[in-house]
Amino acid sequence: EDAVPRRRGPTLHRQRRTGEHSLLATLFGIVVVLDFLERAYVRDSITAAEYSPACTRLLSQYMTMLKLVKDSIPSIEEFMTRYRLDTPAALHRIKVGVPATVEHSSEAGPETGKWIAETTQNFITFMDTLKLCLHAKDQLHPILQELVTGYTRFKGSKEWEGRSRMVGW
């Protein structure tokens, strides 16, 4: 008997396209939820304690999804235009890259981000110097002094763990 050949499931091309659409749908959902979260925080519908971890998680998920769809979406703006997303709060948060509680922290002044970067850089430089087996005092002292100076810029740093050890070196 002549049987009509049946398809044995979706083709590889269709499977790839379906997988890509699934990734794009997930990215779409993350952007929409991030916009709702931003609006809820601005309206005081959620607390800062609820907002910060949720926003950080969504930003992390966004970055992961962006890496997965980078071939089909060159920028978030193009993605939003292509899929007619009107989510300005989410776009701003994505561009800033941190929750509003970090961006507008009342304890942190405008120089705090710069100080954090410089102190981190000094710490890495000091660790690299030790890894290179440079142990002479004249080699370590200037680097350690910059590290301690950067460390003391922060409010309350005198009580921080490890400060006394660094100063003692």
PDB file of C-alpha atoms in Angstrom:
ATOM      1  CA  GLU A   1       0.000   0.000   0.000  1.00  0.00           C
ATOM      2  CA  ASP A   2       1.145   3.448  -0.836  1.00  0.00           C
ATOM      3  CA  ALA A   3       1.171   5.459   2.324  1.00  0.00           C
ATOM      4  CA  VAL A   4       1.463   9.182   2.335  1.00  0.00           C
ATOM      5  CA  PRO A   5       4.730  10.073   4.011  1.00  0.00           C
ATOM      6  CA  ARG A   6       4.178  11.921   7.261  1.00  0.00           C
ATOM      7  CA  ARG A   7       6.324  14.600   8.721  1.00  0.00           C
ATOM      8  CA  ARG A   8       8.281  13.451  11.707  1.00  0.00           C
ATOM      9  CA  GLY A   9       8.064  16.608  13.749  1.00  0.00           C
ATOM     10  CA  PRO A  10       9.289  20.124  13.200  1.00  0.00           C
ATOM     11  CA  THR A  11      12.305  20.700  11.064  1.00  0.00           C
ATOM     12  CA  LEU A  12      15.557  21.841  12.593  1.00  0.00           C
ATOM     13  CA  HIS A  13      15.038  25.347  11.179  1.00  0.00           C
ATOM     14  CA  ARG A  14      11.577  25.561  12.747  1.00  0.00           C
ATOM     15  CA  GLN A  15      12.957  24.324  16.090  1.00  0.00           C
ATOM     16  CA  ARG A  16      15.649  27.012  16.078  1.00  0.00           C
ATOM     17  CA  ARG A  17      13.141  29.699  15.192  1.00  0.00           C
ATOM     18  CA  THR A  18      10.766  28.510  17.921  1.00  0.00           C
ATOM     19  CA  GLY A  19      13.604  28.530  20.455  1.00  0.00           C
ATOM     20  CA  GLU A  20      14.613  32.026  19.417  1.00  0.00           C
ATOM     21  CA  HIS A  21      11.015  33.224  19.717  1.00  0.00           C
ATOM     22  CA  SER A  22      10.836  31.712  23.174  1.00  0.00           C
ATOM     23  CA  LEU A  23      13.969  33.617  24.213  1.00  0.00           C
ATOM     24  CA  LEU A  24      12.625  36.859  22.765  1.00  0.00           C
ATOM     25  CA  ALA A  25       9.318  36.315  24.582  1.00  0.00           C
ATOM     26  CA  THR A  26      11.201  35.848  27.840  1.00  0.00           C
ATOM     27  CA  LEU A  27      13.166  39.046  27.244  1.00  0.00           C
ATOM     28  CA  PHE A  28       9.904  40.850  26.466  1.00  0.00           C
ATOM     29  CA  GLY A  29       8.426  39.629  29.744  1.00  0.00           C
ATOM     30  CA  ILE A  30      11.469  40.704  31.752  1.00  0.00           C
ATOM     31  CA  VAL A  31      11.302  44.229  30.308  1.00  0.00           C
ATOM     32  CA  VAL A  32       7.563  44.531  31.010  1.00  0.00           C
ATOM     33  CA  VAL A  33       7.923  43.256  34.588  1.00  0.00           C
ATOM     34  CA  LEU A  34      10.878  45.587  35.190  1.00  0.00           C
ATOM     35  CA  ASP A  35       8.755  48.531  34.024  1.00  0.00           C
ATOM     36  CA  PHE A  36       5.922  47.538  36.383  1.00  0.00           C
ATOM     37  CA  LEU A  37       8.409  47.125  39.234  1.00  0.00           C
ATOM     38  CA  GLU A  38       9.859  50.599  38.632  1.00  0.00           C
ATOM     39  CA  ARG A  39       6.404  52.157  38.590  1.00  0.00           C
ATOM     40  CA  ALA A  40       5.378  50.306  41.756  1.00  0.00           C
ATOM     41  CA  TYR A  41       8.493  51.535  43.566  1.00  0.00           C
ATOM     42  CA  VAL A  42       7.944  55.132  42.466  1.00  0.00           C
ATOM     43  CA  ARG A  43       4.326  54.958  43.689  1.00  0.00           C
ATOM     44  CA  ASP A  44       5.423  53.477  47.042  1.00  0.00           C
ATOM     45  CA  SER A  45       3.428  50.320  46.347  1.00  0.00           C
ATOM     46  CA  ILE A  46       6.440  48.253  47.426  1.00  0.00           C
ATOM     47  CA  THR A  47       9.202  48.938  49.923  1.00  0.00           C
ATOM     48  CA  ALA A  48      12.858  49.455  49.118  1.00  0.00           C
ATOM     49  CA  ALA A  49      13.588  46.118  50.810  1.00  0.00           C
ATOM     50  CA  GLU A  50      11.239  44.370  48.365  1.00  0.00           C
ATOM     51  CA  TYR A  51      12.275  46.447  45.365  1.00  0.00           C
ATOM     52  CA  SER A  52      16.077  46.131  45.471  1.00  0.00           C
ATOM     53  CA  PRO A  53      16.446  42.333  45.292  1.00  0.00           C
ATOM     54  CA  ALA A  54      13.664  42.013  42.718  1.00  0.00           C
ATOM     55  CA  CYS A  55      15.202  44.721  40.530  1.00  0.00           C
ATOM     56  CA  THR A  56      18.693  43.239  40.840  1.00  0.00           C
ATOM     57  CA  ARG A  57      17.338  39.804  39.872  1.00  0.00           C
ATOM     58  CA  LEU A  58      15.476  41.215  36.844  1.00  0.00           C
ATOM     59  CA  LEU A  59      18.539  43.159  35.678  1.00  0.00           C
ATOM     60  CA  SER A  60      20.617  39.999  35.991  1.00  0.00           C
ATOM     61  CA  GLN A  61      18.032  38.005  34.038  1.00  0.00           C
ATOM     62  CA  TYR A  62      17.937  40.741  31.404  1.00  0.00           C
ATOM     63  CA  MET A  63      21.722  40.607  30.968  1.00  0.00           C
ATOM     64  CA  THR A  64      21.608  36.820  30.627  1.00  0.00           C
ATOM     65  CA  MET A  65      18.805  36.935  28.057  1.00  0.00           C
ATOM     66  CA  LEU A  66      20.523  39.708  26.118  1.00  0.00           C
ATOM     67  CA  LYS A  67      23.573  37.475  25.679  1.00  0.00           C
ATOM     68  CA  LEU A  68      21.365  34.677  24.354  1.00  0.00           C
ATOM     69  CA  VAL A  69      19.626  36.850  21.723  1.00  0.00           C
ATOM     70  CA  LYS A  70      22.516  39.162  20.817  1.00  0.00           C
ATOM     71  CA  ASP A  71      22.539  37.930  17.202  1.00  0.00           C
ATOM     72  CA  SER A  72      18.928  38.949  16.568  1.00  0.00           C
ATOM     73  CA  ILE A  73      18.717  42.061  18.773  1.00  0.00           C
ATOM     74  CA  PRO A  74      21.609  44.544  18.507  1.00  0.00           C
ATOM     75  CA  SER A  75      20.238  46.924  21.178  1.00  0.00           C
ATOM     76  CA  ILE A  76      17.441  47.200  23.711  1.00  0.00           C
ATOM     77  CA  GLU A  77      16.103  50.276  21.921  1.00  0.00           C
ATOM     78  CA  GLU A  78      15.755  48.331  18.664  1.00  0.00           C
ATOM     79  CA  PHE A  79      14.089  45.458  20.521  1.00  0.00           C
ATOM     80  CA  MET A  80      11.591  47.862  22.093  1.00  0.00           C
ATOM     81  CA  THR A  81      10.880  49.490  18.742  1.00  0.00           C
ATOM     82  CA  ARG A  82      10.508  46.180  16.902  1.00  0.00           C
ATOM     83  CA  TYR A  83       8.059  44.779  19.445  1.00  0.00           C
ATOM     84  CA  ARG A  84       6.330  48.100  20.187  1.00  0.00           C
ATOM     85  CA  LEU A  85       7.256  48.179  23.839  1.00  0.00           C
ATOM     86  CA  ASP A  86       6.518  51.473  25.583  1.00  0.00           C
ATOM     87  CA  THR A  87       8.413  50.946  28.830  1.00  0.00           C
ATOM     88  CA  PRO A  88      10.477  54.067  29.563  1.00  0.00           C
ATOM     89  CA  ALA A  89      11.015  53.214  33.230  1.00  0.00           C
ATOM     90  CA  ALA A  90      12.457  49.824  32.327  1.00  0.00           C
ATOM     91  CA  LEU A  91      14.653  51.353  29.623  1.00  0.00           C
ATOM     92  CA  HIS A  92      16.091  53.845  32.109  1.00  0.00           C
ATOM     93  CA  ARG A  93      16.746  51.133  34.712  1.00  0.00           C
ATOM     94  CA  ILE A  94      18.407  48.910  32.109  1.00  0.00           C
ATOM     95  CA  LYS A  95      20.659  51.747  30.974  1.00  0.00           C
ATOM     96  CA  VAL A  96      21.614  52.622  34.565  1.00  0.00           C
ATOM     97  CA  GLY A  97      22.172  48.952  35.401  1.00  0.00           C
ATOM     98  CA  VAL A  98      21.489  49.153  39.144  1.00  0.00           C
ATOM     99  CA  PRO A  99      18.325  49.519  41.248  1.00  0.00           C
ATOM    100  CA  ALA A 100      17.112  53.033  42.057  1.00  0.00           C
ATOM    101  CA  THR A 101      17.951  52.428  45.711  1.00  0.00           C
ATOM    102  CA  VAL A 102      21.615  52.178  44.717  1.00  0.00           C
ATOM    103  CA  GLU A 103      21.464  54.940  42.121  1.00  0.00           C
ATOM    104  CA  HIS A 104      19.883  57.428  44.533  1.00  0.00           C
ATOM    105  CA  SER A 105      21.302  56.224  47.846  1.00  0.00           C
ATOM    106  CA  SER A 106      21.018  58.927  50.521  1.00  0.00           C
ATOM    107  CA  GLU A 107      24.210  57.771  52.228  1.00  0.00           C
ATOM    108  CA  ALA A 108      26.289  57.836  49.100  1.00  0.00           C
ATOM    109  CA  GLY A 109      27.526  61.063  47.622  1.00  0.00           C
ATOM    110  CA  PRO A 110      28.309  61.572  43.954  1.00  0.00           C
ATOM    111  CA  GLU A 111      31.923  60.504  44.492  1.00  0.00           C
ATOM    112  CA  THR A 112      31.120  57.176  46.190  1.00  0.00           C
ATOM    113  CA  GLY A 113      31.048  55.127  42.986  1.00  0.00           C
ATOM    114  CA  LYS A 114      34.409  56.545  41.962  1.00  0.00           C
ATOM    115  CA  TRP A 115      35.858  55.774  45.417  1.00  0.00           C
ATOM    116  CA  ILE A 116      34.592  52.204  45.279  1.00  0.00           C
ATOM    117  CA  ALA A 117      36.201  51.685  41.868  1.00  0.00           C
ATOM    118  CA  GLU A 118      39.508  53.225  42.976  1.00  0.00           C
ATOM    119  CA  THR A 119      39.628  51.243  46.223  1.00  0.00           C
ATOM    120  CA  THR A 120      38.830  48.026  44.367  1.00  0.00           C
ATOM    121  CA  GLN A 121      41.545  48.815  41.828  1.00  0.00           C
ATOM    122  CA  ASN A 122      44.059  49.444  44.632  1.00  0.00           C
ATOM    123  CA  PHE A 123      43.116  46.179  46.325  1.00  0.00           C
ATOM    124  CA  ILE A 124      43.553  44.207  43.095  1.00  0.00           C
ATOM    125  CA  THR A 125      46.887  45.908  42.435  1.00  0.00           C
ATOM    126  CA  PHE A 126      48.063  45.016  45.950  1.00  0.00           C
ATOM    127  CA  MET A 127      46.976  41.378  45.550  1.00  0.00           C
ATOM    128  CA  ASP A 128      48.701  41.141  42.146  1.00  0.00           C
ATOM    129  CA  THR A 129      51.888  42.554  43.674  1.00  0.00           C
ATOM    130  CA  LEU A 130      51.832  39.842  46.351  1.00  0.00           C
ATOM    131  CA  LYS A 131      51.166  37.146  43.728  1.00  0.00           C
ATOM    132  CA  LEU A 132      54.219  38.337  41.806  1.00  0.00           C
ATOM    133  CA  CYS A 133      56.256  37.635  44.977  1.00  0.00           C
ATOM    134  CA  LEU A 134      57.205  41.276  45.454  1.00  0.00           C
ATOM    135  CA  HIS A 135      57.600  41.423  49.224  1.00  0.00           C
ATOM    136  CA  ALA A 136      60.018  44.292  49.759  1.00  0.00           C
ATOM    137  CA  LYS A 137      58.663  47.073  51.955  1.00  0.00           C
ATOM    138  CA  ASP A 138      59.563  49.779  49.419  1.00  0.00           C
ATOM    139  CA  GLN A 139      57.529  47.912  46.785  1.00  0.00           C
ATOM    140  CA  LEU A 140      54.462  47.205  48.931  1.00  0.00           C
ATOM    141  CA  HIS A 141      54.215  50.320  51.091  1.00  0.00           C
ATOM    142  CA  PRO A 142      53.080  52.845  48.414  1.00  0.00           C
ATOM    143  CA  ILE A 143      50.437  50.438  47.082  1.00  0.00           C
ATOM    144  CA  LEU A 144      49.191  49.557  50.561  1.00  0.00           C
ATOM    145  CA  GLN A 145      49.119  53.238  51.541  1.00  0.00           C
ATOM    146  CA  GLU A 146      46.869  54.021  48.546  1.00  0.00           C
ATOM    147  CA  LEU A 147      44.613  51.133  49.522  1.00  0.00           C
ATOM    148  CA  VAL A 148      44.269  52.290  53.140  1.00  0.00           C
ATOM    149  CA  THR A 149      43.702  55.893  52.034  1.00  0.00           C
ATOM    150  CA  GLY A 150      40.914  54.798  49.697  1.00  0.00           C
ATOM    151  CA  TYR A 151      39.455  52.564  52.384  1.00  0.00           C
ATOM    152  CA  THR A 152      39.236  55.377  54.954  1.00  0.00           C
ATOM    153  CA  ARG A 153      37.155  57.609  52.653  1.00  0.00           C
ATOM    154  CA  PHE A 154      34.040  55.617  53.471  1.00  0.00           C
ATOM    155  CA  LYS A 155      31.758  56.513  56.347  1.00  0.00           C
ATOM    156  CA  GLY A 156      32.136  54.080  59.222  1.00  0.00           C
ATOM    157  CA  SER A 157      35.249  52.445  57.771  1.00  0.00           C
ATOM    158  CA  LYS A 158      37.062  52.635  61.124  1.00  0.00           C
ATOM    159  CA  GLU A 159      34.814  49.847  62.426  1.00  0.00           C
ATOM    160  CA  TRP A 160      35.173  47.647  59.347  1.00  0.00           C
ATOM    161  CA  GLU A 161      36.747  44.237  59.717  1.00  0.00           C
ATOM    162  CA  GLY A 162      40.333  44.031  58.521  1.00  0.00           C
ATOM    163  CA  ARG A 163      41.117  47.744  58.687  1.00  0.00           C
ATOM    164  CA  SER A 164      43.375  47.407  61.725  1.00  0.00           C
ATOM    165  CA  ARG A 165      45.320  44.618  60.014  1.00  0.00           C
ATOM    166  CA  MET A 166      45.888  46.713  56.898  1.00  0.00           C
ATOM    167  CA  VAL A 167      47.049  49.696  58.957  1.00  0.00           C
ATOM    168  CA  GLY A 168      49.320  47.370  61.002  1.00  0.00           C
ATOM    169  CA  TRP A 169      51.089  46.120  57.885  1.00  0.00           C
TER     170      TRP A 169
END
